[in-house]
Amino acid sequence: MPDDETVGSPAGEGSPQATRDLRAGSKRAGISVPAGGGHDATWRPFVNPVHLDEIGSTNSELLARAAAGAPEGTVLLAERQLAGRGRLGRRWLDHPGGSILCSILFRPQMAVELWHLAGFTVALAAIDACRETTGLEVACKWPNDLLAGADGRKVAGVLAEIGADRALVVGIGVNCNWPAEFPPEGDEVAAEIAATATSLDRVAGGAIDRDALAAAMLERLSERWSAVTGGERARAHVMSEYRGRCATIGRAVRVELPDDETFTGTAVDVDDRGRLLVDVGYCIRTVEAGDVIHVR
Ligand code: BTN
């Protein structure tokens, strides 16, 4: 896979990202909430998403809205991203109308060391929603990739970014419905994606109702986040639930660190700070950020 790609859903015919000015795309439809808030009395955090047609990146847009004063619980959902971003500086490609492309604004009233809980909470809410609306059991690959199917292929990824004034934006991209002809013949980028990723419809064997899945994910997120902000026990519980869903624990892994160092070992745990613990034979290494490949 090229270094600047990340597994996601396809870029669509002719890979529009390659041919358009990526900064130009922000044609919007259905915006119901002004950038700085201004919600009506029925608005509830997390469960009243703003629907966008086309945007560069929902994460970038939400970081801008956060800087303009948007409140916690502001959520953007886009049909299509022209400059979707993945972890570690990679791109996130989507097939227009086939994914959930969602960003959620948190303003955590807790120590920065605990902010990782937001990403894990979003991943767990997506797992809940998959079970509830598709019947699929989805697992996590550390830190927040979601895997589905017998061979554990990536169906979703999470990108958390910190903005000004204690803003934390967590974006999630879920591959829901891939076209039958994906990857198109001769499209190397698409072939790279399809080598390790898949879509929920392919695993479920039928079309996924994106609206139902997104709505369930946001409801579960709202419940889970109120629990997390409610106390220490609930916070500890999130990480223990995460560990129960984490397919990385117990696996032989190759870890690629952001500084290009690579090592192998056995993933033995994820601590309450969200760090992966890897037994490398002579010691346990603690991984804060990086890419993990399940090697067996
Ligand atoms: C990963 O690399 O696995 C994380 C991918 C995160 C993609 C989502 S799609 C919605 C949001 N907007 C972005 O630009 N990225 C995230």
mmCIF file of C-alpha atoms and ligand atoms in Angstrom:
data_model
loop_
_atom_site.group_PDB
_atom_site.id
_atom_site.type_symbol
_atom_site.label_atom_id
_atom_site.label_comp_id
_atom_site.label_asym_id
_atom_site.label_seq_id
_atom_site.Cartn_x
_atom_site.Cartn_y
_atom_site.Cartn_z
ATOM 1 C CA MET A 1 0.000 0.000 0.000
ATOM 2 C CA PRO A 2 1.409 3.420 -0.844
ATOM 3 C CA ASP A 3 2.537 5.346 2.227
ATOM 4 C CA ASP A 4 0.032 8.125 1.819
ATOM 5 C CA GLU A 5 -2.983 5.882 1.478
ATOM 6 C CA THR A 6 -4.987 4.326 4.220
ATOM 7 C CA VAL A 7 -7.517 1.591 3.940
ATOM 8 C CA GLY A 8 -10.934 2.990 3.413
ATOM 9 C CA SER A 9 -13.569 2.732 0.823
ATOM 10 C CA PRO A 10 -12.858 3.410 -2.806
ATOM 11 C CA ALA A 11 -12.110 6.808 -4.226
ATOM 12 C CA GLY A 12 -14.820 6.424 -6.837
ATOM 13 C CA GLU A 13 -14.433 6.320 -10.582
ATOM 14 C CA GLY A 14 -11.354 8.047 -11.833
ATOM 15 C CA SER A 15 -10.165 8.807 -8.295
ATOM 16 C CA PRO A 16 -11.532 12.382 -8.097
ATOM 17 C CA GLN A 17 -9.003 13.213 -5.421
ATOM 18 C CA ALA A 18 -6.292 12.995 -7.998
ATOM 19 C CA THR A 19 -7.901 15.421 -10.412
ATOM 20 C CA ARG A 20 -9.630 18.129 -8.371
ATOM 21 C CA ASP A 21 -8.447 20.976 -6.217
ATOM 22 C CA LEU A 22 -8.962 19.265 -2.889
ATOM 23 C CA ARG A 23 -9.332 22.540 -1.025
ATOM 24 C CA ALA A 24 -12.172 23.663 -3.251
ATOM 25 C CA GLY A 25 -14.764 21.108 -2.211
ATOM 26 C CA SER A 26 -17.213 22.402 0.357
ATOM 27 C CA LYS A 27 -20.509 22.333 -1.512
ATOM 28 C CA ARG A 28 -22.972 21.736 1.281
ATOM 29 C CA ALA A 29 -26.522 20.534 1.530
ATOM 30 C CA GLY A 30 -28.828 20.335 4.487
ATOM 31 C CA ILE A 31 -26.766 22.382 6.908
ATOM 32 C CA SER A 32 -29.105 22.981 9.783
ATOM 33 C CA VAL A 33 -26.813 24.482 12.392
ATOM 34 C CA PRO A 34 -24.663 27.605 12.113
ATOM 35 C CA ALA A 35 -20.932 27.198 12.681
ATOM 36 C CA GLY A 36 -20.873 28.667 16.147
ATOM 37 C CA GLY A 37 -23.897 26.835 17.528
ATOM 38 C CA GLY A 38 -27.246 28.624 17.625
ATOM 39 C CA HIS A 39 -29.201 25.417 18.164
ATOM 40 C CA ASP A 40 -32.923 25.413 18.784
ATOM 41 C CA ALA A 41 -34.502 23.988 21.935
ATOM 42 C CA THR A 42 -34.872 20.487 20.501
ATOM 43 C CA TRP A 43 -31.167 20.110 19.749
ATOM 44 C CA ARG A 44 -29.393 17.394 21.727
ATOM 45 C CA PRO A 45 -25.646 16.884 21.708
ATOM 46 C CA PHE A 46 -24.324 14.022 19.540
ATOM 47 C CA VAL A 47 -27.658 12.908 18.079
ATOM 48 C CA ASN A 48 -28.549 15.832 15.788
ATOM 49 C CA PRO A 49 -25.956 15.648 13.018
ATOM 50 C CA VAL A 50 -25.446 18.337 10.417
ATOM 51 C CA HIS A 51 -25.654 16.708 6.976
ATOM 52 C CA LEU A 52 -23.188 17.838 4.340
ATOM 53 C CA ASP A 53 -23.204 16.804 0.716
ATOM 54 C CA GLU A 54 -19.571 17.259 -0.217
ATOM 55 C CA ILE A 55 -16.681 18.582 1.860
ATOM 56 C CA GLY A 56 -12.901 18.414 1.923
ATOM 57 C CA SER A 57 -12.733 16.659 5.278
ATOM 58 C CA THR A 58 -15.395 16.547 7.990
ATOM 59 C CA ASN A 59 -12.615 16.617 10.606
ATOM 60 C CA SER A 60 -11.096 19.802 9.169
ATOM 61 C CA GLU A 61 -14.523 21.410 8.866
ATOM 62 C CA LEU A 62 -15.425 20.528 12.441
ATOM 63 C CA LEU A 63 -12.092 21.805 13.779
ATOM 64 C CA ALA A 64 -12.920 25.122 12.074
ATOM 65 C CA ARG A 65 -16.419 25.138 13.568
ATOM 66 C CA ALA A 66 -14.959 24.287 16.966
ATOM 67 C CA ALA A 67 -12.652 27.307 16.699
ATOM 68 C CA ALA A 68 -15.751 29.396 15.923
ATOM 69 C CA GLY A 69 -17.375 28.187 19.150
ATOM 70 C CA ALA A 70 -19.423 25.109 18.190
ATOM 71 C CA PRO A 71 -20.541 23.209 21.298
ATOM 72 C CA GLU A 72 -19.663 19.688 22.418
ATOM 73 C CA GLY A 73 -21.859 17.192 20.637
ATOM 74 C CA THR A 74 -21.774 18.953 17.261
ATOM 75 C CA VAL A 75 -21.650 16.208 14.633
ATOM 76 C CA LEU A 76 -20.999 16.443 10.904
ATOM 77 C CA LEU A 77 -21.956 13.698 8.470
ATOM 78 C CA ALA A 78 -20.896 13.938 4.816
ATOM 79 C CA GLU A 79 -21.905 12.029 1.720
ATOM 80 C CA ARG A 80 -18.501 12.491 0.227
ATOM 81 C CA GLN A 81 -15.071 13.841 1.159
ATOM 82 C CA LEU A 82 -12.648 15.268 -1.368
ATOM 83 C CA ALA A 83 -9.695 15.326 0.996
ATOM 84 C CA GLY A 84 -10.525 12.746 3.650
ATOM 85 C CA ARG A 85 -7.726 12.295 6.123
ATOM 86 C CA GLY A 86 -6.557 9.143 7.892
ATOM 87 C CA ARG A 87 -4.156 8.448 10.726
ATOM 88 C CA LEU A 88 -0.434 9.131 10.446
ATOM 89 C CA GLY A 89 -0.888 11.681 7.667
ATOM 90 C CA ARG A 90 -2.515 9.273 5.248
ATOM 91 C CA ARG A 91 -5.463 9.908 2.963
ATOM 92 C CA TRP A 92 -8.884 8.368 3.503
ATOM 93 C CA LEU A 93 -10.694 7.528 0.308
ATOM 94 C CA ASP A 94 -14.432 7.025 0.081
ATOM 95 C CA HIS A 95 -16.964 5.925 -2.454
ATOM 96 C CA PRO A 96 -19.538 8.745 -2.651
ATOM 97 C CA GLY A 97 -22.700 7.752 -0.800
ATOM 98 C CA GLY A 98 -21.254 4.411 0.290
ATOM 99 C CA SER A 99 -19.710 5.326 3.634
ATOM 100 C CA ILE A 100 -20.431 6.908 6.945
ATOM 101 C CA LEU A 101 -18.093 9.910 7.071
ATOM 102 C CA CYS A 102 -18.640 11.423 10.467
ATOM 103 C CA SER A 103 -16.883 13.838 12.804
ATOM 104 C CA ILE A 104 -17.844 14.481 16.400
ATOM 105 C CA LEU A 105 -16.822 17.395 18.591
ATOM 106 C CA PHE A 106 -15.914 16.780 22.226
ATOM 107 C CA ARG A 107 -14.864 19.382 24.757
ATOM 108 C CA PRO A 108 -13.684 17.005 27.470
ATOM 109 C CA GLN A 109 -13.813 18.339 31.016
ATOM 110 C CA MET A 110 -11.160 15.860 32.084
ATOM 111 C CA ALA A 111 -7.400 15.652 32.158
ATOM 112 C CA VAL A 112 -5.793 15.520 28.710
ATOM 113 C CA GLU A 113 -4.390 12.058 29.597
ATOM 114 C CA LEU A 114 -7.980 10.793 29.487
ATOM 115 C CA TRP A 115 -8.957 12.284 26.133
ATOM 116 C CA HIS A 116 -8.102 9.034 24.378
ATOM 117 C CA LEU A 117 -11.348 7.732 25.902
ATOM 118 C CA ALA A 118 -13.293 9.678 23.267
ATOM 119 C CA GLY A 119 -11.764 7.684 20.394
ATOM 120 C CA PHE A 120 -12.348 4.386 22.172
ATOM 121 C CA THR A 121 -15.913 5.429 23.005
ATOM 122 C CA VAL A 122 -16.630 6.244 19.353
ATOM 123 C CA ALA A 123 -15.219 2.875 18.283
ATOM 124 C CA LEU A 124 -17.334 1.052 20.872
ATOM 125 C CA ALA A 125 -20.455 2.985 19.827
ATOM 126 C CA ALA A 126 -19.839 1.950 16.217
ATOM 127 C CA ILE A 127 -19.453 -1.678 17.322
ATOM 128 C CA ASP A 128 -22.746 -1.451 19.264
ATOM 129 C CA ALA A 129 -24.463 0.070 16.234
ATOM 130 C CA CYS A 130 -23.145 -2.584 13.848
ATOM 131 C CA ARG A 131 -24.475 -5.329 16.093
ATOM 132 C CA GLU A 132 -27.807 -3.569 16.534
ATOM 133 C CA THR A 133 -28.508 -2.640 12.914
ATOM 134 C CA THR A 134 -26.654 -5.300 10.898
ATOM 135 C CA GLY A 135 -26.224 -8.214 13.302
ATOM 136 C CA LEU A 136 -22.480 -8.167 12.611
ATOM 137 C CA GLU A 137 -19.940 -8.652 15.392
ATOM 138 C CA VAL A 138 -17.130 -6.207 14.742
ATOM 139 C CA ALA A 139 -13.809 -6.114 16.606
ATOM 140 C CA CYS A 140 -11.110 -3.481 17.161
ATOM 141 C CA LYS A 141 -7.572 -3.558 15.923
ATOM 142 C CA TRP A 142 -5.521 -1.276 18.140
ATOM 143 C CA PRO A 143 -6.035 1.556 18.417
ATOM 144 C CA ASN A 144 -9.379 2.148 16.742
ATOM 145 C CA ASP A 145 -9.648 0.283 13.447
ATOM 146 C CA LEU A 146 -12.763 -1.824 13.197
ATOM 147 C CA LEU A 147 -12.448 -5.287 11.683
ATOM 148 C CA ALA A 148 -15.191 -7.535 10.376
ATOM 149 C CA GLY A 149 -15.582 -10.926 8.761
ATOM 150 C CA ALA A 150 -13.828 -14.231 9.267
ATOM 151 C CA ASP A 151 -10.511 -12.853 8.024
ATOM 152 C CA GLY A 152 -10.773 -9.631 10.070
ATOM 153 C CA ARG A 153 -10.644 -6.979 7.354
ATOM 154 C CA LYS A 154 -10.809 -3.280 8.098
ATOM 155 C CA VAL A 155 -14.269 -1.755 7.758
ATOM 156 C CA ALA A 156 -13.741 1.492 9.655
ATOM 157 C CA GLY A 157 -11.057 3.820 10.981
ATOM 158 C CA VAL A 158 -10.982 6.576 13.581
ATOM 159 C CA LEU A 159 -8.942 9.782 13.556
ATOM 160 C CA ALA A 160 -8.788 11.965 16.683
ATOM 161 C CA GLU A 161 -7.450 15.514 16.431
ATOM 162 C CA ILE A 162 -7.033 18.260 19.020
ATOM 163 C CA GLY A 163 -8.050 21.838 18.236
ATOM 164 C CA ALA A 164 -7.893 25.113 20.130
ATOM 165 C CA ASP A 165 -9.838 25.784 23.349
ATOM 166 C CA ARG A 166 -10.029 22.176 24.538
ATOM 167 C CA ALA A 167 -11.683 20.947 21.372
ATOM 168 C CA LEU A 168 -11.256 17.313 20.421
ATOM 169 C CA VAL A 169 -12.592 16.150 17.066
ATOM 170 C CA VAL A 170 -13.006 12.424 16.523
ATOM 171 C CA GLY A 171 -13.738 11.363 12.953
ATOM 172 C CA ILE A 172 -14.884 7.939 11.893
ATOM 173 C CA GLY A 173 -15.143 6.540 8.392
ATOM 174 C CA VAL A 174 -17.152 3.337 7.961
ATOM 175 C CA ASN A 175 -17.174 1.400 4.682
ATOM 176 C CA CYS A 176 -20.854 0.507 4.378
ATOM 177 C CA ASN A 177 -21.690 -0.323 0.761
ATOM 178 C CA TRP A 178 -19.036 -0.956 -1.870
ATOM 179 C CA PRO A 179 -20.026 -1.228 -5.517
ATOM 180 C CA ALA A 180 -20.004 -4.795 -6.842
ATOM 181 C CA GLU A 181 -17.295 -3.908 -9.362
ATOM 182 C CA PHE A 182 -14.886 -2.639 -6.689
ATOM 183 C CA PRO A 183 -11.917 -2.764 -7.108
ATOM 184 C CA PRO A 184 -12.134 -1.810 -10.798
ATOM 185 C CA GLU A 185 -9.715 -3.663 -13.016
ATOM 186 C CA GLY A 186 -6.366 -1.911 -13.349
ATOM 187 C CA ASP A 187 -6.926 0.461 -10.416
ATOM 188 C CA GLU A 188 -3.892 -0.234 -8.243
ATOM 189 C CA VAL A 189 -4.917 2.030 -5.392
ATOM 190 C CA ALA A 190 -8.323 0.372 -5.184
ATOM 191 C CA ALA A 191 -6.692 -3.062 -5.346
ATOM 192 C CA GLU A 192 -4.396 -2.117 -2.447
ATOM 193 C CA ILE A 193 -7.406 -1.051 -0.406
ATOM 194 C CA ALA A 194 -9.388 -4.182 -1.204
ATOM 195 C CA ALA A 195 -6.415 -6.350 -0.197
ATOM 196 C CA THR A 196 -6.839 -5.535 3.490
ATOM 197 C CA ALA A 197 -10.182 -3.774 3.808
ATOM 198 C CA THR A 198 -13.784 -4.607 3.083
ATOM 199 C CA SER A 199 -17.238 -3.124 3.499
ATOM 200 C CA LEU A 200 -20.024 -4.094 5.856
ATOM 201 C CA ASP A 201 -22.358 -5.039 2.989
ATOM 202 C CA ARG A 202 -19.876 -7.607 1.730
ATOM 203 C CA VAL A 203 -19.529 -9.171 5.156
ATOM 204 C CA ALA A 204 -23.263 -9.065 5.855
ATOM 205 C CA GLY A 205 -24.174 -10.267 2.361
ATOM 206 C CA GLY A 206 -26.680 -7.451 1.806
ATOM 207 C CA ALA A 207 -27.020 -3.671 1.628
ATOM 208 C CA ILE A 208 -26.393 -1.673 4.791
ATOM 209 C CA ASP A 209 -28.822 1.018 5.905
ATOM 210 C CA ARG A 210 -26.318 3.814 6.509
ATOM 211 C CA ASP A 211 -28.849 6.155 8.104
ATOM 212 C CA ALA A 212 -29.923 3.538 10.645
ATOM 213 C CA LEU A 213 -26.318 2.638 11.400
ATOM 214 C CA ALA A 214 -25.243 6.274 11.822
ATOM 215 C CA ALA A 215 -28.269 7.112 13.999
ATOM 216 C CA ALA A 216 -27.670 4.082 16.248
ATOM 217 C CA MET A 217 -23.968 4.903 16.514
ATOM 218 C CA LEU A 218 -24.710 8.467 17.636
ATOM 219 C CA GLU A 219 -27.345 7.342 20.166
ATOM 220 C CA ARG A 220 -24.967 4.811 21.675
ATOM 221 C CA LEU A 221 -22.191 7.387 21.675
ATOM 222 C CA SER A 222 -24.366 9.896 23.501
ATOM 223 C CA GLU A 223 -25.189 7.330 26.212
ATOM 224 C CA ARG A 224 -21.641 6.088 26.503
ATOM 225 C CA TRP A 225 -20.120 9.570 26.663
ATOM 226 C CA SER A 226 -22.472 10.687 29.443
ATOM 227 C CA ALA A 227 -21.359 7.616 31.369
ATOM 228 C CA VAL A 228 -17.689 8.372 30.724
ATOM 229 C CA THR A 229 -18.041 11.958 31.904
ATOM 230 C CA GLY A 230 -19.981 10.739 34.950
ATOM 231 C CA GLY A 231 -17.181 9.123 36.886
ATOM 232 C CA GLU A 232 -14.046 7.114 37.283
ATOM 233 C CA ARG A 233 -15.728 3.711 37.403
ATOM 234 C CA ALA A 234 -17.443 4.292 34.076
ATOM 235 C CA ARG A 235 -14.150 5.419 32.595
ATOM 236 C CA ALA A 236 -12.409 2.253 33.742
ATOM 237 C CA HIS A 237 -15.341 0.282 32.344
ATOM 238 C CA VAL A 238 -14.870 1.770 28.849
ATOM 239 C CA MET A 239 -11.319 0.508 28.677
ATOM 240 C CA SER A 240 -12.274 -2.905 29.988
ATOM 241 C CA GLU A 241 -15.021 -3.146 27.361
ATOM 242 C CA TYR A 242 -12.507 -2.044 24.764
ATOM 243 C CA ARG A 243 -10.085 -4.781 25.846
ATOM 244 C CA GLY A 244 -12.891 -7.308 25.465
ATOM 245 C CA ARG A 245 -13.385 -6.158 21.876
ATOM 246 C CA CYS A 246 -9.728 -5.751 20.966
ATOM 247 C CA ALA A 247 -8.614 -8.403 18.491
ATOM 248 C CA THR A 248 -4.995 -7.241 18.828
ATOM 249 C CA ILE A 249 -4.525 -8.537 22.380
ATOM 250 C CA GLY A 250 -2.911 -11.967 22.241
ATOM 251 C CA ARG A 251 -1.817 -11.564 18.629
ATOM 252 C CA ALA A 252 1.653 -11.627 17.130
ATOM 253 C CA VAL A 253 2.136 -8.112 15.817
ATOM 254 C CA ARG A 254 4.488 -5.960 13.824
ATOM 255 C CA VAL A 255 4.558 -2.407 15.145
ATOM 256 C CA GLU A 256 5.563 0.502 12.929
ATOM 257 C CA LEU A 257 6.306 3.596 14.984
ATOM 258 C CA PRO A 258 5.894 7.147 13.640
ATOM 259 C CA ASP A 259 9.709 7.564 13.639
ATOM 260 C CA ASP A 260 9.961 4.546 11.247
ATOM 261 C CA GLU A 261 11.242 2.115 13.863
ATOM 262 C CA THR A 262 9.643 -1.305 13.424
ATOM 263 C CA PHE A 263 9.576 -4.215 15.856
ATOM 264 C CA THR A 264 7.688 -7.436 16.368
ATOM 265 C CA GLY A 265 6.283 -9.129 19.440
ATOM 266 C CA THR A 266 3.096 -10.319 21.075
ATOM 267 C CA ALA A 267 0.459 -7.768 22.053
ATOM 268 C CA VAL A 268 -0.372 -8.571 25.664
ATOM 269 C CA ASP A 269 -2.681 -5.754 26.783
ATOM 270 C CA VAL A 270 -3.999 -2.227 26.355
ATOM 271 C CA ASP A 271 -3.635 -0.106 29.481
ATOM 272 C CA ASP A 272 -6.179 2.360 30.840
ATOM 273 C CA ARG A 273 -4.381 5.156 29.009
ATOM 274 C CA GLY A 274 -5.059 3.378 25.730
ATOM 275 C CA ARG A 275 -1.455 2.309 25.154
ATOM 276 C CA LEU A 276 -0.633 -1.036 23.587
ATOM 277 C CA LEU A 277 1.706 -3.277 25.582
ATOM 278 C CA VAL A 278 3.862 -5.548 23.455
ATOM 279 C CA ASP A 279 6.013 -8.378 24.779
ATOM 280 C CA VAL A 280 9.189 -8.350 22.701
ATOM 281 C CA GLY A 281 10.861 -11.213 24.581
ATOM 282 C CA TYR A 282 13.231 -9.304 26.854
ATOM 283 C CA CYS A 283 10.797 -6.582 27.981
ATOM 284 C CA ILE A 284 7.294 -5.177 27.529
ATOM 285 C CA ARG A 285 7.250 -2.203 25.187
ATOM 286 C CA THR A 286 4.575 0.467 25.560
ATOM 287 C CA VAL A 287 3.229 1.898 22.309
ATOM 288 C CA GLU A 288 1.475 5.280 22.369
ATOM 289 C CA ALA A 289 1.016 5.737 18.623
ATOM 290 C CA GLY A 290 1.818 3.746 15.538
ATOM 291 C CA ASP A 291 0.588 1.210 13.087
ATOM 292 C CA VAL A 292 0.017 -2.358 14.123
ATOM 293 C CA ILE A 293 -0.116 -5.265 11.720
ATOM 294 C CA HIS A 294 -1.492 -8.577 12.909
ATOM 295 C CA VAL A 295 1.069 -11.011 11.566
ATOM 296 C CA ARG A 296 -0.623 -14.282 12.560
HETATM 297 C C1 BTN B 1 -7.692 5.791 9.716
HETATM 298 O O1 BTN B 1 -6.630 6.127 9.177
HETATM 299 O O2 BTN B 1 -7.988 4.604 9.848
HETATM 300 C C2 BTN B 1 -8.657 6.838 10.196
HETATM 301 C C3 BTN B 1 -9.612 7.238 9.117
HETATM 302 C C4 BTN B 1 -10.596 8.305 9.560
HETATM 303 C C5 BTN B 1 -11.481 8.747 8.427
HETATM 304 C C6 BTN B 1 -12.577 9.661 8.890
HETATM 305 S S1 BTN B 1 -13.804 9.897 7.655
HETATM 306 C C7 BTN B 1 -14.519 11.183 8.583
HETATM 307 C C8 BTN B 1 -13.379 11.980 9.188
HETATM 308 N N1 BTN B 1 -12.905 13.012 8.284
HETATM 309 C C9 BTN B 1 -11.667 12.788 7.868
HETATM 310 O O3 BTN B 1 -11.035 13.518 7.077
HETATM 311 N N2 BTN B 1 -11.201 11.658 8.410
HETATM 312 C C10 BTN B 1 -12.154 11.057 9.310
#
